[in-house]
Short mmCIF file of C-alpha atoms in Angstrom, two decimals:
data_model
loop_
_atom_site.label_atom_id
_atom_site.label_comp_id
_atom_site.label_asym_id
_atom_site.label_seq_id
_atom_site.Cartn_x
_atom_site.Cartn_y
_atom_site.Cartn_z
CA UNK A 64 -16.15 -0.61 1.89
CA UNK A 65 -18.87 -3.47 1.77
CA UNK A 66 -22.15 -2.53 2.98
CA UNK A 67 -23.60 -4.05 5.93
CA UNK A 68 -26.76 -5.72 5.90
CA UNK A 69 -29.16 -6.32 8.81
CA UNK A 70 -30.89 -9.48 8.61
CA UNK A 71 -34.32 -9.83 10.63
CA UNK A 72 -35.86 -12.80 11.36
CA UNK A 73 -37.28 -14.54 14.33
CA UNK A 74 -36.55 -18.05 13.25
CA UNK A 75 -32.31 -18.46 13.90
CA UNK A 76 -32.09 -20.94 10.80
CA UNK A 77 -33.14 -18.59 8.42
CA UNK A 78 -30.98 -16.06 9.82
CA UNK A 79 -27.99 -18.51 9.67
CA UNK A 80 -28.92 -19.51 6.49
CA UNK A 81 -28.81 -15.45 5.13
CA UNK A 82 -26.15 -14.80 7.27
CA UNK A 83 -24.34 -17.79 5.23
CA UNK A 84 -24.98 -16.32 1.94
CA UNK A 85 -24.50 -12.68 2.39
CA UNK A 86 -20.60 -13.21 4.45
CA UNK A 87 -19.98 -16.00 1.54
CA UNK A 88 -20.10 -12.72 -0.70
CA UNK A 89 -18.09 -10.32 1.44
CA UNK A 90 -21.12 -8.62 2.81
CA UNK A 91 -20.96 -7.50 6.38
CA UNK A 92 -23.65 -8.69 8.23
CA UNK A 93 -25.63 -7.89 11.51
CA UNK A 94 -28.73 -9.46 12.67
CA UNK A 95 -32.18 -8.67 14.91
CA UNK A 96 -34.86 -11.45 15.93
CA UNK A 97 -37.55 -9.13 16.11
CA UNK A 98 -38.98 -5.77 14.83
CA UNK A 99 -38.11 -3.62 17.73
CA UNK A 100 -34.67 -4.51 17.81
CA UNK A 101 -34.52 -4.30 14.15
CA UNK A 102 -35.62 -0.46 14.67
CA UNK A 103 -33.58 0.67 17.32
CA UNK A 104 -30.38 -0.77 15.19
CA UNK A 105 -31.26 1.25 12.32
CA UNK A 106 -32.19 4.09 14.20
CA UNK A 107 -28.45 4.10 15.42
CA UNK A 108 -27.49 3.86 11.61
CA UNK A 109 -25.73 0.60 12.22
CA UNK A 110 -26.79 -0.71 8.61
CA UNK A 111 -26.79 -0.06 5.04
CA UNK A 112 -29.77 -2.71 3.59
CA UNK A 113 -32.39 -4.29 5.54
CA UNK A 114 -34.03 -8.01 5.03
CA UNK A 115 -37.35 -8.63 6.69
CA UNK A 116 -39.09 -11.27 7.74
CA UNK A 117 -42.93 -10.87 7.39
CA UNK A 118 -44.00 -13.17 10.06
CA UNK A 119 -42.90 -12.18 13.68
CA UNK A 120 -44.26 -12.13 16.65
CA UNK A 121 -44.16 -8.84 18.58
CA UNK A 122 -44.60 -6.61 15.23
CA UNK A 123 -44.43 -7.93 11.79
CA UNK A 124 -42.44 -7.30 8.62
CA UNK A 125 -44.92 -4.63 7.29
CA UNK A 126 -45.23 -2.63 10.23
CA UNK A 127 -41.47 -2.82 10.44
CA UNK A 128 -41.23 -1.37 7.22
CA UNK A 129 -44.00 1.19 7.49
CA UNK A 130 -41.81 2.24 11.06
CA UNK A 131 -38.72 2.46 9.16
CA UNK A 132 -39.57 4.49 6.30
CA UNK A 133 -42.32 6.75 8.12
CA UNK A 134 -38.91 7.93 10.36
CA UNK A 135 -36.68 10.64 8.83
CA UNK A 136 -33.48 9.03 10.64
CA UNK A 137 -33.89 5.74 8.74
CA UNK A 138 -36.23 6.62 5.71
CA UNK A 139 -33.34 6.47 3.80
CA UNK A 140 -32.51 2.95 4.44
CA UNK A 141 -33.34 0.20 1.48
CA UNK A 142 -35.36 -2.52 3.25
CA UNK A 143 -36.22 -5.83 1.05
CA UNK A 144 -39.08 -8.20 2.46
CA UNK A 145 -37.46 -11.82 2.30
CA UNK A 146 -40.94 -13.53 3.24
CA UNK A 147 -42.77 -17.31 2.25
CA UNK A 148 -45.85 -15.19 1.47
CA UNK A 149 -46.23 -15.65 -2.31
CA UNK A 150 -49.41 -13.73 -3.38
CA UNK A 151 -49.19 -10.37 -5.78
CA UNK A 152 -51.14 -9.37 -2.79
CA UNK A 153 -48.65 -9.72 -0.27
CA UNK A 154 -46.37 -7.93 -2.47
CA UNK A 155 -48.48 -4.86 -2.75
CA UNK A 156 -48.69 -4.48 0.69
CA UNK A 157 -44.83 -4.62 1.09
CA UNK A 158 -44.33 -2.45 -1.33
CA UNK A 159 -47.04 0.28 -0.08
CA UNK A 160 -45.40 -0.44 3.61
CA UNK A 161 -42.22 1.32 1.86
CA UNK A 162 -40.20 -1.84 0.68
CA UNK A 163 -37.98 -1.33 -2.07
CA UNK A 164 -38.86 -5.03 -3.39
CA UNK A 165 -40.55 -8.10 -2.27
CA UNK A 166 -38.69 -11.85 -2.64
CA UNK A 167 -40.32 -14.51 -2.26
CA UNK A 168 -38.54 -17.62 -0.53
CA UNK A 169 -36.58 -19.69 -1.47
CA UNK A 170 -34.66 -16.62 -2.96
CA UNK A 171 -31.93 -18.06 -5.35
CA UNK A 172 -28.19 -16.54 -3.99
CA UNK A 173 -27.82 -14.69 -7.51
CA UNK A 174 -30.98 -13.17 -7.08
CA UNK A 175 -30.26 -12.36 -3.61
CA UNK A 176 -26.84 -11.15 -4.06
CA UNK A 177 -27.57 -9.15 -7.18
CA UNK A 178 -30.36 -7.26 -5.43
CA UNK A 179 -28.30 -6.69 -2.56
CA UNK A 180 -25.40 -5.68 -4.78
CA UNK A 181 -27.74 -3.23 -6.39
CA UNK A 182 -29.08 -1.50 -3.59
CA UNK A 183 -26.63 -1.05 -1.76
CA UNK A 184 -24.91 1.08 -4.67
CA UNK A 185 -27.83 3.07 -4.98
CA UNK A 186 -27.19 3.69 -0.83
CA UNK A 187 -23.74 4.72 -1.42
CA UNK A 188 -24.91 7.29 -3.98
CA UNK A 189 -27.28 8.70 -1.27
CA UNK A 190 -25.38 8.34 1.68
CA UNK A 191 -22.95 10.64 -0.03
CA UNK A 192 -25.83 13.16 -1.03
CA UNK A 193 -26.90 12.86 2.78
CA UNK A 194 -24.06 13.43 3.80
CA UNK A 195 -23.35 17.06 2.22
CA UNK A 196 -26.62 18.06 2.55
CA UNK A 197 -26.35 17.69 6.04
CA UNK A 198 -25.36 21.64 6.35
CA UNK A 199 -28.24 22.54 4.84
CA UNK A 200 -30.59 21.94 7.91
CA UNK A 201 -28.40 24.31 10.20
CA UNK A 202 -28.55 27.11 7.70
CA UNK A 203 -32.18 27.28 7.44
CA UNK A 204 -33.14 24.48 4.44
CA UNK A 205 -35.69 22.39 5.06
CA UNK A 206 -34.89 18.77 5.34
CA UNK A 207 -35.29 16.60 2.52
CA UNK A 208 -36.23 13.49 4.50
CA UNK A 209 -39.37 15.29 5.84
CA UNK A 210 -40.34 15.73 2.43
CA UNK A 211 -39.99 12.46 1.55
CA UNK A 212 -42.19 10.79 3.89
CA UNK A 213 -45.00 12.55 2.38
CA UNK A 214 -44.35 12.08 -0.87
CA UNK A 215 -47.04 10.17 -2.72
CA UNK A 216 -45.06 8.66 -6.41
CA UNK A 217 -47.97 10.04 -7.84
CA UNK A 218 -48.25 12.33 -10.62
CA UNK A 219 -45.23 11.51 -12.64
CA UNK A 220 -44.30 11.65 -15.74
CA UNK A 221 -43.36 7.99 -17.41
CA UNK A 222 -41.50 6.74 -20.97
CA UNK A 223 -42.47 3.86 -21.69
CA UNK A 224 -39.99 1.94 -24.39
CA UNK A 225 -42.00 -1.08 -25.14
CA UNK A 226 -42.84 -2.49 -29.24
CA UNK A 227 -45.67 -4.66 -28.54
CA UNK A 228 -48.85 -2.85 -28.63
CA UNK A 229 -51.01 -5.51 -26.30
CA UNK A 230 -48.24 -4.93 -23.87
CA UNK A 231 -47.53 -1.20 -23.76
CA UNK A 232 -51.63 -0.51 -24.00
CA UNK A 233 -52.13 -2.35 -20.85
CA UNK A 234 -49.09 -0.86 -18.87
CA UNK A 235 -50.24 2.64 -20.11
CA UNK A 236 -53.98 2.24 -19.34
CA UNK A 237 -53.09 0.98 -15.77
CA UNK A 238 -50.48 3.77 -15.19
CA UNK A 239 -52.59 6.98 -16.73
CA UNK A 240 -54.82 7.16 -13.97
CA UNK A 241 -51.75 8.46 -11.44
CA UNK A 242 -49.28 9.70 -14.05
CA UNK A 243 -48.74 11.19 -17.30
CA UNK A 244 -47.45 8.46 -19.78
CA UNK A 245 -45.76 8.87 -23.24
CA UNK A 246 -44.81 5.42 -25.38
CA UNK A 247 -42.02 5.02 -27.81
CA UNK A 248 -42.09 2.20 -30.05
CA UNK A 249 -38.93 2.50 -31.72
CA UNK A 250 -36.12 1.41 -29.13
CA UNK A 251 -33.64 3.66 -31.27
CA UNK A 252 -35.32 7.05 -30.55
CA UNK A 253 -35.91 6.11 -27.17
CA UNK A 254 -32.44 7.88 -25.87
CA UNK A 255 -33.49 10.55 -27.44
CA UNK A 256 -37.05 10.97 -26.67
CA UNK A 257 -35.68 10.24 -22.80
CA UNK A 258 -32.82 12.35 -22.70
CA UNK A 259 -34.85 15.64 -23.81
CA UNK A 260 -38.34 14.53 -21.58
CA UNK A 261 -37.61 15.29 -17.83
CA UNK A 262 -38.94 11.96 -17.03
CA UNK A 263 -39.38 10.80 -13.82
CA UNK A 264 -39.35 6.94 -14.69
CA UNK A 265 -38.73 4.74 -17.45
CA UNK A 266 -40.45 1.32 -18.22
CA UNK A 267 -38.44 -0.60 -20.28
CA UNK A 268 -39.53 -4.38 -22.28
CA UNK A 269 -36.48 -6.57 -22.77
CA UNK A 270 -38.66 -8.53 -25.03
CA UNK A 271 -37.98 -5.99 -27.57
CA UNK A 272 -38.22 -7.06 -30.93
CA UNK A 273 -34.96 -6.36 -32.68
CA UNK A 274 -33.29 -4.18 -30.31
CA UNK A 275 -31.37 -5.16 -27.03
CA UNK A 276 -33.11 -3.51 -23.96
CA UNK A 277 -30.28 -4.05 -21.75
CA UNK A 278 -28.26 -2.30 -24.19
CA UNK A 279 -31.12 0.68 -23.88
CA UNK A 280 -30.90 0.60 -20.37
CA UNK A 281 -26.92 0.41 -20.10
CA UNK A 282 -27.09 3.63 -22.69
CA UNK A 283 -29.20 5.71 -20.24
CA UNK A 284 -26.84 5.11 -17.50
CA UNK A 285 -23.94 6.16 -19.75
CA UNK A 286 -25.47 9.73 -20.38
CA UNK A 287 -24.77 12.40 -18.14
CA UNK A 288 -29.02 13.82 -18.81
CA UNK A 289 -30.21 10.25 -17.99
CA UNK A 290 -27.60 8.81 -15.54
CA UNK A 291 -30.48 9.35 -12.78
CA UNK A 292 -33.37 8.31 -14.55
CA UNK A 293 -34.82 5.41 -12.98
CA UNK A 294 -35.56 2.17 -15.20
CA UNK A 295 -38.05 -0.43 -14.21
CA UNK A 296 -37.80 -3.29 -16.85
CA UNK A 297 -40.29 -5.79 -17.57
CA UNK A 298 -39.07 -9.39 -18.44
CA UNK A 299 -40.19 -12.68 -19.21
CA UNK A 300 -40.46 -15.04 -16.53
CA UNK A 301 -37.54 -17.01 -17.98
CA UNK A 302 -35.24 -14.01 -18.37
CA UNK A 303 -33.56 -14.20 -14.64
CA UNK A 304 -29.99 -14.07 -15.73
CA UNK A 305 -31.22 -11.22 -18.10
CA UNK A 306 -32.52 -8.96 -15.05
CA UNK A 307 -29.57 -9.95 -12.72
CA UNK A 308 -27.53 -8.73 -15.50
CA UNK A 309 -29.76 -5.05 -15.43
CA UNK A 310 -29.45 -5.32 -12.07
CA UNK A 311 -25.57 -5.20 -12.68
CA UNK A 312 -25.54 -2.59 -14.78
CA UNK A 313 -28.54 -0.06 -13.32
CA UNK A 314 -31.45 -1.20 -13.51
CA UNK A 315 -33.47 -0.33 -10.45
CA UNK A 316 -36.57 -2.79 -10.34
CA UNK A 317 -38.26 -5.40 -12.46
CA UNK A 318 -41.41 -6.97 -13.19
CA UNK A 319 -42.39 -10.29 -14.27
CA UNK A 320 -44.80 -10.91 -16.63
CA UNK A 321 -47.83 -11.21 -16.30
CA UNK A 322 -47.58 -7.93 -14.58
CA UNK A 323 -49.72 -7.29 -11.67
CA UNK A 324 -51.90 -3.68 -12.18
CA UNK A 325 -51.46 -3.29 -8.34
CA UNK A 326 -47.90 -3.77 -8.12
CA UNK A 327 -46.69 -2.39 -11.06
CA UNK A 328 -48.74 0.76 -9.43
CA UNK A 329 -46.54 0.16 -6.68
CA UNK A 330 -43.29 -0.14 -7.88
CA UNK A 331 -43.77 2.70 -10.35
CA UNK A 332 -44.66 5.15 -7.07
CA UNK A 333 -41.51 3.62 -4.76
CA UNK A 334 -39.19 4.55 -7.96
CA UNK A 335 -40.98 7.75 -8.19
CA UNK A 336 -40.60 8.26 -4.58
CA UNK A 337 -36.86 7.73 -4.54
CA UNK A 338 -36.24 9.96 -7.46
CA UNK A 339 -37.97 12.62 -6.08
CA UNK A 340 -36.03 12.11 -2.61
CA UNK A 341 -32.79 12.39 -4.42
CA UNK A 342 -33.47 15.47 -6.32
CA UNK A 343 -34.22 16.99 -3.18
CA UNK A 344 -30.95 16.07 -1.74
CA UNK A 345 -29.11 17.67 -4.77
CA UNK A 346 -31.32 20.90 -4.50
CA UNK A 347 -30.26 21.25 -0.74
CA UNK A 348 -26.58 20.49 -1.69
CA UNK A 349 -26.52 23.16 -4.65
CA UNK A 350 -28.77 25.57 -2.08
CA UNK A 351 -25.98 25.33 0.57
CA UNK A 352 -23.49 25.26 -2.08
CA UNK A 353 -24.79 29.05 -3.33
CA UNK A 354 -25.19 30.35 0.24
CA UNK A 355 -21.80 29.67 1.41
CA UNK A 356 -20.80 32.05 -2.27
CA UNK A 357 -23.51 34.15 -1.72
CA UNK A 358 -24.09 37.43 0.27
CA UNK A 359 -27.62 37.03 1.93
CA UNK A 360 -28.69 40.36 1.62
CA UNK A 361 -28.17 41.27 -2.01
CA UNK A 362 -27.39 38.23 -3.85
CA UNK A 363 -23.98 38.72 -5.44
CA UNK A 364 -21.50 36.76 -4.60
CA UNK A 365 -19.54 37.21 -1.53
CA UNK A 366 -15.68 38.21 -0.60
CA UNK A 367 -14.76 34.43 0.42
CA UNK A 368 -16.09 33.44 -3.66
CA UNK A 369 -14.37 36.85 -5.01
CA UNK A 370 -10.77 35.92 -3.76
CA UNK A 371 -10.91 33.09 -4.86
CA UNK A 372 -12.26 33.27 -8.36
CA UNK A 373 -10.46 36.21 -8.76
CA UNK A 374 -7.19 34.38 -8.71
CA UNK A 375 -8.22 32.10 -10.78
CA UNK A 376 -9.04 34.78 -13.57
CA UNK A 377 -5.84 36.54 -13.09
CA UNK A 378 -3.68 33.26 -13.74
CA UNK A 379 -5.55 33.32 -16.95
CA UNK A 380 -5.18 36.65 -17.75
CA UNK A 381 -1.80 36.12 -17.70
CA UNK A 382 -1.05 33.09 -19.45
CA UNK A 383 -3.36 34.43 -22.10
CA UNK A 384 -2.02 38.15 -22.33
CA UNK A 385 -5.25 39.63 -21.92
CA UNK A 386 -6.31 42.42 -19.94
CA UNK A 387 -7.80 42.65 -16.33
CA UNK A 388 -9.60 45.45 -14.37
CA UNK A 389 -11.18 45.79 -10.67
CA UNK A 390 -13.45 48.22 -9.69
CA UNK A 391 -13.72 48.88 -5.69
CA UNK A 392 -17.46 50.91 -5.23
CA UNK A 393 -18.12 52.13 -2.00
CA UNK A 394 -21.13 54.28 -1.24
CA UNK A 395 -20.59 57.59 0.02
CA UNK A 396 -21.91 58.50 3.85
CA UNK A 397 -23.73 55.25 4.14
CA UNK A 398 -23.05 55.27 7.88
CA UNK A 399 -25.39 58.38 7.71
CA UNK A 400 -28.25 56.01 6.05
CA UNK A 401 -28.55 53.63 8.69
CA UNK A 402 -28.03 56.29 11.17
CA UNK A 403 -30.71 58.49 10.01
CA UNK A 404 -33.18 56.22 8.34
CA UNK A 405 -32.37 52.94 10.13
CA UNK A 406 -31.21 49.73 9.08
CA UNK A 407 -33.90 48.25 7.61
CA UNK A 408 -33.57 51.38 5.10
CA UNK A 409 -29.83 50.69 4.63
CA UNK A 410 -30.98 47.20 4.00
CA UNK A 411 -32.92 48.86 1.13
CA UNK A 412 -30.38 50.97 -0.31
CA UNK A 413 -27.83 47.80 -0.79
CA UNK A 414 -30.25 45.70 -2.16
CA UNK A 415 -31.02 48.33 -5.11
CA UNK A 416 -27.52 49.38 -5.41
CA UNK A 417 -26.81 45.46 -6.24
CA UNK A 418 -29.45 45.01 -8.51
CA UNK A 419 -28.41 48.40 -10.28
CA UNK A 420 -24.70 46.90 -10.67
CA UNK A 421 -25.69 43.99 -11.69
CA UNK A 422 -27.96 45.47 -14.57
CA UNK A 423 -24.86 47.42 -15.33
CA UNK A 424 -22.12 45.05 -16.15
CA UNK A 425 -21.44 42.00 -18.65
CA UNK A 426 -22.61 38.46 -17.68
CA UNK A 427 -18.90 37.55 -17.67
CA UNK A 428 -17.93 40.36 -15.37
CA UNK A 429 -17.91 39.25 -11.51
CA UNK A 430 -19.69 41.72 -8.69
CA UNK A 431 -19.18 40.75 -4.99
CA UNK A 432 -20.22 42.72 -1.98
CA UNK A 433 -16.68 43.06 -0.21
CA UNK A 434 -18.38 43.51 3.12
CA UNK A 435 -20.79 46.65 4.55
CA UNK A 436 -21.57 48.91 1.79
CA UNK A 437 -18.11 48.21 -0.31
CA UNK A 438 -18.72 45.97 -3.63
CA UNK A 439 -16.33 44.82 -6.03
CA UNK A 440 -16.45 44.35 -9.61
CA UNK A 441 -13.88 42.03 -11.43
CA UNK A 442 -13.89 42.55 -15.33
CA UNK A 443 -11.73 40.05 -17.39
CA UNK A 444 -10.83 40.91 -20.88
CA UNK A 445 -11.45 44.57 -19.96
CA UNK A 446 -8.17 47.44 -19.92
CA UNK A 447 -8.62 50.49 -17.71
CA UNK A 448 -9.83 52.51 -20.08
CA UNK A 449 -13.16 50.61 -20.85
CA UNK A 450 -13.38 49.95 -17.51
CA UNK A 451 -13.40 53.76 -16.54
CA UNK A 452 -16.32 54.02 -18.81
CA UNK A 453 -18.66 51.32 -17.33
CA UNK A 454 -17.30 53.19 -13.79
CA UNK A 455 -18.41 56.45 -14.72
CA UNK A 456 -21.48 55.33 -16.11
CA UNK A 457 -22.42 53.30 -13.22
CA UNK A 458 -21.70 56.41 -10.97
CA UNK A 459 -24.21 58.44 -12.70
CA UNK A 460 -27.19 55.62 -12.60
CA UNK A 461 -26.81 55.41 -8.81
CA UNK A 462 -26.52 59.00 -9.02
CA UNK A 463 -29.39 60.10 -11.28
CA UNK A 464 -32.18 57.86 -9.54
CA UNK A 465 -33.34 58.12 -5.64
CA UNK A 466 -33.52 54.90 -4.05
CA UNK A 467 -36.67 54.02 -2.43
CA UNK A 468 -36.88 52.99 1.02
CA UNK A 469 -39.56 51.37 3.74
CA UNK A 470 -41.96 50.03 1.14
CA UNK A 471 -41.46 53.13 -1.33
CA UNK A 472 -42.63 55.76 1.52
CA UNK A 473 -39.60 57.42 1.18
CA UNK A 474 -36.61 58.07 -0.89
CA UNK A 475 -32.84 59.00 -0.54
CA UNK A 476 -30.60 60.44 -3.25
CA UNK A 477 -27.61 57.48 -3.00
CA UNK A 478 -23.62 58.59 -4.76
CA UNK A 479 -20.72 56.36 -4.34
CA UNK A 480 -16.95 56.42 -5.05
CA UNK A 481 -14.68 53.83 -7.59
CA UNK A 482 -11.31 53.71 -7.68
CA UNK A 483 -10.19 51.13 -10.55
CA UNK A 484 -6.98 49.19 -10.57
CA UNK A 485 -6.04 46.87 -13.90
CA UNK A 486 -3.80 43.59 -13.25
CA UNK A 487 -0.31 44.27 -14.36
CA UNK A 488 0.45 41.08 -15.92
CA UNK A 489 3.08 38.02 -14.39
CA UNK A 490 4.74 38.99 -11.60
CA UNK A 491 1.66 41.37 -10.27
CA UNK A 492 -0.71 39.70 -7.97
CA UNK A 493 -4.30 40.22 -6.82
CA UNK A 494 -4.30 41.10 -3.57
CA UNK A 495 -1.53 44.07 -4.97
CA UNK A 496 -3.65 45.01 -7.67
CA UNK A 497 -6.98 45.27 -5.09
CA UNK A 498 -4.86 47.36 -3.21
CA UNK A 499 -3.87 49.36 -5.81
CA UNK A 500 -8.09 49.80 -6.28
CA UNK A 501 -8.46 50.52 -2.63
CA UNK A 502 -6.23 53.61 -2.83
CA UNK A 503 -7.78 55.00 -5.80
CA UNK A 504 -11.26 54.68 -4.42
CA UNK A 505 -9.55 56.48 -0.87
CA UNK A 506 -8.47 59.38 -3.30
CA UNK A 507 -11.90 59.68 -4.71
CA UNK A 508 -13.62 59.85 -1.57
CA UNK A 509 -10.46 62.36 0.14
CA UNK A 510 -11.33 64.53 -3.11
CA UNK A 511 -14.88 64.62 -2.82
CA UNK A 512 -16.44 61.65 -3.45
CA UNK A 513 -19.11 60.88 -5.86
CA UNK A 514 -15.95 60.27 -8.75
CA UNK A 515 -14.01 57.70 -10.53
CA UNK A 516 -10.56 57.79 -9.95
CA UNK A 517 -8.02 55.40 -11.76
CA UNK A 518 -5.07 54.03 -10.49
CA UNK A 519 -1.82 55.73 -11.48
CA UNK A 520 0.32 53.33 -11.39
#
């Protein structure tokens, strides 16, 4: 789907003109004659990229921008200043307002296009990533925009691949009062040095010597430990088909040289800034990703995760003729716990009793809290009679220690019942063979409890 770009100005020939270039390319566009409309369409997520006009009358360009990016519904939104202001200190300001770069009419239509182009591939990549996480704020995770808007780009850490000492000293000097820099000289060893540095940027010279630094830059992209790394790349000032061509291939933003101090400061913290914001959107994903597998209360995994993976390891138990065993725990008179002591004590009692299964099985083995106070235990490459073992010895370390309850005030002696069930091979299935579990552990508890009992079958 082509993006849709929202083109602000207040003068309708330079909107025509944009609106010409961008529709020439396939782009869909929509457009706003001042700031306030320009906010109240984004607010209502009816665009993908933003270009601004600085000079409007009822609020310009850089209060746009600062609006835009100060709100959590459209901080997300990449917004390029399209402006006749030409000074590096124009720029800065842009670029502290929150712009994601600065051109500088007349724009050229490849360097136009190309930016666009870029951008708005970066969007899709975090429109998906906001999209998913979007579960995370109704379960309790705090939202990643809100983050965002107070994050500074400061305090980063910053490879920079450059071979020319006059040019790498003065990048470095500028950048090591807000981040932590390292240099590599040698363009070969920069994958490397990258791959293995949790970076959050890399600088990049395509006036390297005797080494391609598109090449460099096309290389990080290709690696699955750099693919998010963001590259700024510096370039000559005849080298536009060179950075339209990074652009192309992943480069996120580019500096001309002579480089500014204050916008390279600039850039650096926007690319910073947008790393940062997209890590955060992956932690939230992977964070609502474990707690829809996880039991809240004790942290195994939980029945819907069991079942499924389960399944999964009996298929390969059978095509690989290996052996399979389930162990069904369920703790004896647990009802009288929470009865008794309450339920922030029986809250105590299944958090220990995890943490002491969990200390008692393999890393490959798979325990799951079934629901109340019966857990499950899948054990792949295991036959019944090893599995009886680990059973019986996990009885008596439940058995042997009390459990501690309300802060360690008090303590309750804790037993529980297994039954244990092994898979049976093709034709058997897993909800037969948890069955098969469930009655054993129903015989252990009708003849006593506090035992192991094995399926018969």
């Amino acid at each position: 789907m082509s993006a849709r770009i929202l083109v602000v100005d207040d003068i309708p020939a330079n909107v025509k003109l944009l609106e010409a270039r961008l529709s020439a390319e396939y782009f869909d566009v929509a457009t706003a004659y001042n700031g306030t409309e320009a906010l109240a369409m984004c607010e209502r997520a009816e665009c993908d990229i933003v270009l601004l006009d600085v000079m409007m009358p009822d609020m310009d360009g850089f209060e746009v921008c600062r609006r835009l990016k100060s709100n959590p519904a459209t901080h997300h939104i990449p917004v390029v200043i399209v402006t006749a202001l030409d000074q590096p200190s124009d720029r800065v300001r842009g670029l502290e307002a929150g712009a994601d770069d600065f051109l500088t009419k007349p724009v050229s239509d490849v360097a136009l296009i190309s930016r666009v182009r870029s951008l708005s591939r970066l969007k899709m990549v975090t429109d998906e990533l906001r999209m998913r996480a979007l579960t995370t704020r109704e379960i309790g995770i705090q939202s990643a925009e809100r983050d965002a808007i107070n994050e500074t780009g400061r305090n980063g850490r910053i490879l920079i691949v450059d071979d020319r000492k006059s040019s790498y000293e003065r990048i470095a000097q500028t950048l090591a009062a807000e981040h932590t820099i390292d240099i590599e000289t040698n363009p070969s060893d920069a994958m490397f040095h990258a791959a293995e540095g949790d970076y959050d940027l890399m600088i990049v010279s395509l006036g390297l010597q005797d080494f391609d630094g598109l090449r460099l830059c096309s290389q990080v992209r290709s690696l699955e430990r750099t693919r998010g790394l963001p590259i700024l790349a510096i370039a000559e000032p005849d080298n536009n088909q060179r950075l339209v061509r990074g652009l192309e291939i992943g480069v996120n933003d580019y500096l001309i040289r002579p480089v500014d101090k204050n916008e390279l400061l600039a850039r650096v913290r926007t690319q910073i800034k947008k790393k940062r914001y997209t890590e955060r959107l992956r932690d939230n994903v992977q964070a609502s990703i474990e707690m829809a597998i996880t039991d809240g209360l004790t942290g195994l995994h939980n029945r819907r995760y069991m079942e499924t993976h389960l399944g999964a390891l009996a298929e390969q138990a059978a095509s690989r003729a290996k052996p399979l065993s389930v162990l069904v725990l369920d703790i004896d008179f647990f009802k009288s716990v929470n009865d008794t002591h309450g339920h922030d004590a029986g809250d105590d009692v299944l958090r220990e009793f995890a943490l002491r299964v969990r200390k008692s099985i393999r890393n490959i083995d798979l325990a799951c809290r079934y629901g109340g106070e019966e857990f499950v235990v899948v054990m792949p490459e295991t036959d019944m009679a090893v599995a009886a073992m680990v059973a019986e010895r996990l009885r008596r370390k439940v058995a042997s220690e009390p459990f501690s309850i309300q802060g360690g005030a008090g303590q309750l002696t804790v037993t529980l019942s297994i039954g244990i069930a092994a898979f049976g091979g093709p034709g058997d299935d897993v909800a037969a063979m948890l069955k098969r579990a469930d009655q054993a552990l129903y015989r252990a508890k009708r003849d006593g409890r506090n035992r192991v009992v094995a399926d018969a079958a």
